[in-house]
mmCIF file of C-alpha atoms in Angstrom:
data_model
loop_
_atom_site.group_PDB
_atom_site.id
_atom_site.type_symbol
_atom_site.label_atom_id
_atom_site.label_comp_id
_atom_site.label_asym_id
_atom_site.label_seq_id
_atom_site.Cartn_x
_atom_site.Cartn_y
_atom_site.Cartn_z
ATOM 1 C CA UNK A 1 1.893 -10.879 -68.091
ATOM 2 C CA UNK A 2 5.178 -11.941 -69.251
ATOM 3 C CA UNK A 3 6.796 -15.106 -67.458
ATOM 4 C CA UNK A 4 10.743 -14.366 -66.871
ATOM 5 C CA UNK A 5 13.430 -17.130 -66.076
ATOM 6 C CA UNK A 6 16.345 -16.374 -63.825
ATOM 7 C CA UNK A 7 19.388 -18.208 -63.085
ATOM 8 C CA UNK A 8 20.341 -17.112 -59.518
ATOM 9 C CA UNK A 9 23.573 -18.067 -57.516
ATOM 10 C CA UNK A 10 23.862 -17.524 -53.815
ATOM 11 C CA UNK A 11 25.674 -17.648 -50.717
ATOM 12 C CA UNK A 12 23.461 -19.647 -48.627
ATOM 13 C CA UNK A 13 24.936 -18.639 -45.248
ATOM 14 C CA UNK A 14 23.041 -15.966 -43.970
ATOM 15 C CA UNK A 15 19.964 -17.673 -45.014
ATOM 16 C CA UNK A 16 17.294 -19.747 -43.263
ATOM 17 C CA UNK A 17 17.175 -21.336 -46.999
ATOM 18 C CA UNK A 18 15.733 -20.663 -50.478
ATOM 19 C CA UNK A 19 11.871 -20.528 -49.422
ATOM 20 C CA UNK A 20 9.784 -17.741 -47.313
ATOM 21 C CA UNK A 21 9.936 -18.344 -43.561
ATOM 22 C CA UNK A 22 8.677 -16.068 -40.196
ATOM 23 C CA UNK A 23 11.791 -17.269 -38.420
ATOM 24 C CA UNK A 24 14.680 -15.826 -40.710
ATOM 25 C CA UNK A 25 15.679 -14.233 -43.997
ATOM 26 C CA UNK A 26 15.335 -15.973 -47.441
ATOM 27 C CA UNK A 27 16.656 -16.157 -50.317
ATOM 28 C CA UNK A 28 13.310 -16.128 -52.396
ATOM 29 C CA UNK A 29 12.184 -13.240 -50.049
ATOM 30 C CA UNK A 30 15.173 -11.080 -51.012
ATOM 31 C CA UNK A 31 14.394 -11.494 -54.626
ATOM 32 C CA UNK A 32 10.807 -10.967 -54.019
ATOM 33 C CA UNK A 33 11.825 -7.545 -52.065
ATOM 34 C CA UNK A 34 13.741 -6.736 -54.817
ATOM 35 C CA UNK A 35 11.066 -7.480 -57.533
ATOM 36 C CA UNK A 36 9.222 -4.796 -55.528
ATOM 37 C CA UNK A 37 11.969 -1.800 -55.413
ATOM 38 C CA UNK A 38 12.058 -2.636 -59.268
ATOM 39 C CA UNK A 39 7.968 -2.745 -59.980
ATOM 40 C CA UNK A 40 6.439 -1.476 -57.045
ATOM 41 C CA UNK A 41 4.158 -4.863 -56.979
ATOM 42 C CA UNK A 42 4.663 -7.440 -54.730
ATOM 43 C CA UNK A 43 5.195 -10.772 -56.931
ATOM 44 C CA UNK A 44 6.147 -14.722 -56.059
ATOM 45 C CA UNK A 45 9.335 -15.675 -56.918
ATOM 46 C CA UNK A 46 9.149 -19.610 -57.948
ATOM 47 C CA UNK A 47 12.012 -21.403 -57.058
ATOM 48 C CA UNK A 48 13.518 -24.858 -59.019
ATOM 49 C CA UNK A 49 14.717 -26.204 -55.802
ATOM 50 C CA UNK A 50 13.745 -25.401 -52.081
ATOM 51 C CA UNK A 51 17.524 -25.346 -50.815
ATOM 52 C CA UNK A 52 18.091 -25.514 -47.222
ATOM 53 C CA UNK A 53 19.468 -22.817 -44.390
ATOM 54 C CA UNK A 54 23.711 -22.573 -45.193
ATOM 55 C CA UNK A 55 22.966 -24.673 -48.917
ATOM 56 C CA UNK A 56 24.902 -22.318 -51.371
ATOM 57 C CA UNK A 57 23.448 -22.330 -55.630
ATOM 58 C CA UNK A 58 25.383 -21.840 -58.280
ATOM 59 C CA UNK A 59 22.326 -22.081 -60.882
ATOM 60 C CA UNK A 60 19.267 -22.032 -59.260
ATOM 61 C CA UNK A 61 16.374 -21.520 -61.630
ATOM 62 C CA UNK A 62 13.701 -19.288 -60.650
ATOM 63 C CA UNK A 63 10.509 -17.888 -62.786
ATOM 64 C CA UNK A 64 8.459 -14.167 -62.106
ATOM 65 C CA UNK A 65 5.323 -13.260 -63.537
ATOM 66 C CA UNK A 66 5.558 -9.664 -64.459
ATOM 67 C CA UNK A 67 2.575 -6.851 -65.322
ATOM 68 C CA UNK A 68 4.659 -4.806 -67.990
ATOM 69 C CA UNK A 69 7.272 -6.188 -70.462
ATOM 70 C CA UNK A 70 10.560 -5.190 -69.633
ATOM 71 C CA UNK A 71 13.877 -5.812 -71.807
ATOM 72 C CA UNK A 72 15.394 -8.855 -69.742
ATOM 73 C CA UNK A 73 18.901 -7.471 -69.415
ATOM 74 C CA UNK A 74 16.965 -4.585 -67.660
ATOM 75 C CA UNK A 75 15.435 -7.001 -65.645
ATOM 76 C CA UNK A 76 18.729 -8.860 -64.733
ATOM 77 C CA UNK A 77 20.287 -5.479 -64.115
ATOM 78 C CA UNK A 78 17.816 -3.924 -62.271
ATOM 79 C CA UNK A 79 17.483 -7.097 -59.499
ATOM 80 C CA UNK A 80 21.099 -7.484 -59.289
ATOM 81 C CA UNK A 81 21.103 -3.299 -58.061
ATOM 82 C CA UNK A 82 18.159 -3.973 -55.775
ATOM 83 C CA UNK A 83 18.980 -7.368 -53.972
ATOM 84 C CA UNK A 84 22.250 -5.908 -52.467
ATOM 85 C CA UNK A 85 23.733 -6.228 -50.765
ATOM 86 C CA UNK A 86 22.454 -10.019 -50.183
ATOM 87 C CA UNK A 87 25.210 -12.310 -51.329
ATOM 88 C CA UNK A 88 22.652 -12.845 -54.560
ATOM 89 C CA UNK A 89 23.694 -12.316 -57.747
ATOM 90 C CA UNK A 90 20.953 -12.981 -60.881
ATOM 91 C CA UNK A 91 23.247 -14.244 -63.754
ATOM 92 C CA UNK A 92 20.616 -13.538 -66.563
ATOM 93 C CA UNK A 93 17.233 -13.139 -66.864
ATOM 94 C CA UNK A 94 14.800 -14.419 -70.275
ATOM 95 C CA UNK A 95 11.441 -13.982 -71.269
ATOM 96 C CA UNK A 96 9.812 -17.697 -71.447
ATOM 97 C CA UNK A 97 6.543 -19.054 -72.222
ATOM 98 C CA UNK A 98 3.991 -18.799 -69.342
ATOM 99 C CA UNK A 99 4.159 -22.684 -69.620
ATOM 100 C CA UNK A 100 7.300 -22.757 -68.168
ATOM 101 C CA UNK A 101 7.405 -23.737 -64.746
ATOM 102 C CA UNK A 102 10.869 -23.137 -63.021
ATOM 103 C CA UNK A 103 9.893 -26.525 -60.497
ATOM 104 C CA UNK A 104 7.590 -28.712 -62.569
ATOM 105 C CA UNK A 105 8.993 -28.440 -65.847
ATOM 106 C CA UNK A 106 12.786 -29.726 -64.273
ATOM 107 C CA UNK A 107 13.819 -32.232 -66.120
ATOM 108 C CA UNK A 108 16.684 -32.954 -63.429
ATOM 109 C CA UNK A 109 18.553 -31.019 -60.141
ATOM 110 C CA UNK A 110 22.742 -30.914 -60.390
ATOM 111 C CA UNK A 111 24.274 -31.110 -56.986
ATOM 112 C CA UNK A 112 28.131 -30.841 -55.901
ATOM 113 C CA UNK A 113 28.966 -31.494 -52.582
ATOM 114 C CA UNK A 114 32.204 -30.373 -51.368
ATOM 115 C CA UNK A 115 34.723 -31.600 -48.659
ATOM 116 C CA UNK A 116 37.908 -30.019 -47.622
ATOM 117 C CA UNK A 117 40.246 -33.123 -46.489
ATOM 118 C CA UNK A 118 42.678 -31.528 -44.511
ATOM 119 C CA UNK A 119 44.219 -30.880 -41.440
ATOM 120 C CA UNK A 120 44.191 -27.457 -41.551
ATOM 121 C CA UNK A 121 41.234 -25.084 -40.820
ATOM 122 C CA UNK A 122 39.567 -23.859 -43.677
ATOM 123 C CA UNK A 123 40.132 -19.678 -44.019
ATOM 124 C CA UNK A 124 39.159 -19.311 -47.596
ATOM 125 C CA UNK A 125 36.419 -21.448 -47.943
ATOM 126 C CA UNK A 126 34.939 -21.613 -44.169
ATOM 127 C CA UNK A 127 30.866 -21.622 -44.750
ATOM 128 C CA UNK A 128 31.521 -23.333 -47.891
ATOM 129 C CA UNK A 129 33.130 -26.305 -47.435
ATOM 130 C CA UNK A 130 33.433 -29.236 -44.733
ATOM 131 C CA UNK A 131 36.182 -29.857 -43.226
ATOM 132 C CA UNK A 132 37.010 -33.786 -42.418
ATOM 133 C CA UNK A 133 40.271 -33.901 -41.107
ATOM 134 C CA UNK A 134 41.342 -37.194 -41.312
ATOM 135 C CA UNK A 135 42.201 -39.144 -44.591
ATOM 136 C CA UNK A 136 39.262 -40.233 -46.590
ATOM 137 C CA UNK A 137 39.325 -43.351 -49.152
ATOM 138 C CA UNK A 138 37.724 -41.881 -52.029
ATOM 139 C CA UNK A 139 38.065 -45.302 -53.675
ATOM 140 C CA UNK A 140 35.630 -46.983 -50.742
ATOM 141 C CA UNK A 141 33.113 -44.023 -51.389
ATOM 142 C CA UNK A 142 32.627 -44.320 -54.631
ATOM 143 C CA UNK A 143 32.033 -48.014 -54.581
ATOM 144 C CA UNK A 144 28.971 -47.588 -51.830
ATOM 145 C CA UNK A 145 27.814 -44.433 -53.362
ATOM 146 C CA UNK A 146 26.948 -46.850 -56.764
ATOM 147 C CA UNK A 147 24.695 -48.920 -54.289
ATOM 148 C CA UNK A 148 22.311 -45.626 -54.179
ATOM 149 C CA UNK A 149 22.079 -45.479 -57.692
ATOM 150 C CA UNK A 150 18.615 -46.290 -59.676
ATOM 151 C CA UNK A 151 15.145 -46.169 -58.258
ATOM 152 C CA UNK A 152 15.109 -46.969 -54.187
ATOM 153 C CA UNK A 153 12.630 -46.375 -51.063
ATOM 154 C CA UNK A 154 15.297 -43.463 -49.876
ATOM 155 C CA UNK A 155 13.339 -43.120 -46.287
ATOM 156 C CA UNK A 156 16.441 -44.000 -44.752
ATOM 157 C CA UNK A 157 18.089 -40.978 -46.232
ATOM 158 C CA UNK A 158 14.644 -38.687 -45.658
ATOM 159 C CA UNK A 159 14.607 -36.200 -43.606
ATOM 160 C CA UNK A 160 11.648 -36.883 -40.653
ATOM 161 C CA UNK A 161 10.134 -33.738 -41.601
ATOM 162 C CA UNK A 162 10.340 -34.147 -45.432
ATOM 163 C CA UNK A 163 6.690 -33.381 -47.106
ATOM 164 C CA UNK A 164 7.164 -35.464 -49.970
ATOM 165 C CA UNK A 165 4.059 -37.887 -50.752
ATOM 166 C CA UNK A 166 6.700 -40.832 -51.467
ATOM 167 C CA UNK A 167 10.244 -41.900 -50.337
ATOM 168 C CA UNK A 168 10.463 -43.174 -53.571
ATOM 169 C CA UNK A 169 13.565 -41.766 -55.928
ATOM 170 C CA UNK A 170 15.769 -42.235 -59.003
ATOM 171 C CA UNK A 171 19.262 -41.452 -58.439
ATOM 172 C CA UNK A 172 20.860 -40.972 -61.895
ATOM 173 C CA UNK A 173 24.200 -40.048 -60.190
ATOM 174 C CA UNK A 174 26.163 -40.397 -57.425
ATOM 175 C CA UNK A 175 30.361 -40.132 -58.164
ATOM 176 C CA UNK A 176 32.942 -39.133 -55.119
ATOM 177 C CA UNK A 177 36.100 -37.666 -56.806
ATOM 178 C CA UNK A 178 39.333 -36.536 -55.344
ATOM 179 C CA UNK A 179 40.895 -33.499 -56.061
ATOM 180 C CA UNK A 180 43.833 -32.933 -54.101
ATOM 181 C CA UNK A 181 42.799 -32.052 -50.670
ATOM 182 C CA UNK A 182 38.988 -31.440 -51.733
ATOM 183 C CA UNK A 183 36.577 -34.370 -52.219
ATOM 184 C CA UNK A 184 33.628 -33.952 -54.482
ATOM 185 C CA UNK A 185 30.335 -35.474 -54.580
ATOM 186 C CA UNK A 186 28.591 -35.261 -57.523
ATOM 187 C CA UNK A 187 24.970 -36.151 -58.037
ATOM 188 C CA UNK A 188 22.391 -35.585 -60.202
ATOM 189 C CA UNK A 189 18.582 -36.907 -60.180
ATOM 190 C CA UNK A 190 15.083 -35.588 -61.211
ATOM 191 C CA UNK A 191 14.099 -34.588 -57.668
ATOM 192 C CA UNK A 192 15.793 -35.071 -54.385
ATOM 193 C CA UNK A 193 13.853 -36.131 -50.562
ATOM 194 C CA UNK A 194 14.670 -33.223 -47.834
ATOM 195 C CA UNK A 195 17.645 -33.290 -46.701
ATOM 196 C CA UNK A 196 18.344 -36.312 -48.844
ATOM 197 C CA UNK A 197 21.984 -35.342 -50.112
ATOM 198 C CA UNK A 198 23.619 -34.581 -47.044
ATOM 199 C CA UNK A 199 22.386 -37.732 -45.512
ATOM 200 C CA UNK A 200 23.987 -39.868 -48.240
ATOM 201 C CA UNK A 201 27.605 -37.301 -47.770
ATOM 202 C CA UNK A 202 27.465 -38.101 -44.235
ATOM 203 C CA UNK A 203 27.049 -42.235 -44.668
ATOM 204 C CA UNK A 204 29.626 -41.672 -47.241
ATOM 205 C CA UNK A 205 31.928 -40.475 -44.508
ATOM 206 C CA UNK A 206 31.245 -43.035 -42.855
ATOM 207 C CA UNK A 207 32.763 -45.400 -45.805
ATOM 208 C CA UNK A 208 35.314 -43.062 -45.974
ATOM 209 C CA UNK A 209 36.750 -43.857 -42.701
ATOM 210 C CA UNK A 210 36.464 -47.225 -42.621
ATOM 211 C CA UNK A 211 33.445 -47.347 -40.453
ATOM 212 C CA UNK A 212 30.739 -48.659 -42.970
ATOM 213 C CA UNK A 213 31.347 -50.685 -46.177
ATOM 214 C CA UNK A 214 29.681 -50.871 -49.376
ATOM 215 C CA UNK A 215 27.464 -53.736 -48.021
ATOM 216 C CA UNK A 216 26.529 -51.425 -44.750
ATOM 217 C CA UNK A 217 25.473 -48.417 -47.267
ATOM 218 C CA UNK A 218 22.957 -51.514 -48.890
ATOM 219 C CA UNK A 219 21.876 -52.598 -45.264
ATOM 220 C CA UNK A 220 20.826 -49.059 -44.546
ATOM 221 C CA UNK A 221 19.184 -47.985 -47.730
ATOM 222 C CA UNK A 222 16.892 -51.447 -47.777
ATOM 223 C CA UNK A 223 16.071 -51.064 -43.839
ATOM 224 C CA UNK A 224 14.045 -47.873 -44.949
ATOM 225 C CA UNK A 225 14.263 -46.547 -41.493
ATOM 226 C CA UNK A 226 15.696 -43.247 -40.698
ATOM 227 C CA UNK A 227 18.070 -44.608 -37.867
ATOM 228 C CA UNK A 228 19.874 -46.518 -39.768
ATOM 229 C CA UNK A 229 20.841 -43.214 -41.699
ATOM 230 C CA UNK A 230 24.508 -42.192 -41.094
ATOM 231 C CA UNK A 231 25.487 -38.278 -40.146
ATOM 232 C CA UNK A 232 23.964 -35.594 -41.945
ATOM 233 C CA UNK A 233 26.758 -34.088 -43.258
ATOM 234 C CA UNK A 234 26.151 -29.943 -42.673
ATOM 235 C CA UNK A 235 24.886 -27.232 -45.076
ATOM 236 C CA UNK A 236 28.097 -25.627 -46.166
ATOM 237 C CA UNK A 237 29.747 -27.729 -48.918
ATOM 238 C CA UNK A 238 26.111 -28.313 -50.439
ATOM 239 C CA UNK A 239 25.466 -26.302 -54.078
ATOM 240 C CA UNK A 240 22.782 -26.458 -56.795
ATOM 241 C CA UNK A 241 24.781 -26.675 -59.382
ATOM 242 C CA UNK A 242 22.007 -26.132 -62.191
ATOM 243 C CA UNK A 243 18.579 -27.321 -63.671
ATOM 244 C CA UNK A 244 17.939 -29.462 -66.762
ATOM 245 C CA UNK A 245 14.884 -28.197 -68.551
#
């Protein structure tokens, strides 16, 4: 059976998130329904990261076992025709070795995080951006967001429902950049807790407006207790940005 890799982006907005659910449509169950229109079997669509409901990719990584060879522009083509008119599009599509694992073998998980600062309501990029309206110091952000970096006990910045067996990460980035009225966070790290990057956006805001320092962010990541977590900032300026293999 050959093993294919996909690179995926999405529009997370109409989605309860990447993974299977009862309650609402997925992403990986679109793909999965389209994997059937194109083969007529019903095959599991393995995911790099399990994104969130509203969390938008830009190069999610994704692997199918398939029961005939197929050329993998064909197989590109052919999903791209049969997931519409989801707001999926598969960028390209490779035959790998069935060792490749599109979630174990990630070497690290890209994120950008994206904040409109402006007065104005958002009309282009409503669903996939948050708004803050008032002035943000960038400089202030950056400086607490380098107190997250390196190996911590991220419980404070776990979601309560996270399955992971530890809180325990390694943050390899976390840089807040201005560009013109949009903010962007940029982070990068092997694996990331549930909900883990919009809790550190939303204490960043928190910086941002003067409420919290860099020595608050340190108070709150060492009290490893969930209520000491700042806002969770909301699903729409979230993206998977890509997968290191």
């Amino acid at each position: 059976m050959p093993r294919y890799k996909l690179i995926i982006e999405y529009d997370g907005t109409p989605f309860c998130g990447w993974q299977y659910q009862d309650n609402g449509p997925s992403v990986q169950g679109a793909l999965e329904d389209a994997v059937m229109a194109m083969t007529g079997s019903r095959v599991r669509v393995h995911g790099a990261g399990r994104t969130d409901a509203g969390v938008h990719a830009l190069g999610q990584v994704a692997h199918i076992d398939l029961e005939k060879t197929y050329r993998a522009d064909r197989v590109r083509d052919a999903l791209n025709a049969h997931v519409r008119p989801h707001p999926i599009g598969v960028l390209s599509a490779e035959i790998v070795p069935d060792t490749f694992e599109a979630r174990f073998s990630a070497l690290k998980r890209h994120y950008i995080y994206r904040i409109s600062n402006r007065r104005a309501n958002l009309a282009l990029d409503a669903g996939r951006a948050w708004r803050v309206a008032r002035p943000l110091d960038v400089a202030a952000m950056n400086e607490a967001a380098q107190v997250l970096i390196g190996k911590h006990d991220f419980t404070t910045f776990r979601d309560t429902e996270c399955q992971a067996k530890s809180p325990d990460k390694t943050l390899d980035q976390l840089d807040v950049i201005r560009d013109g009225d949009t903010v962007n966070i940029v982070t990068s790290a092997r694996s990331f807790l549930h909900s883990q990057v919009r809790s550190m956006v939303g204490s960043l805001v928190w910086v941002g407006h003067g409420r919290w320092t860099a020595a608050d962010m340190r108070k709150a990541l060492d009290a490893r207790n969930r209520a000491a977590c700042g806002p969770v900032a909301p699903p729409d300026g979230l993206y998977l940005v890509k997968v290191d293999y």
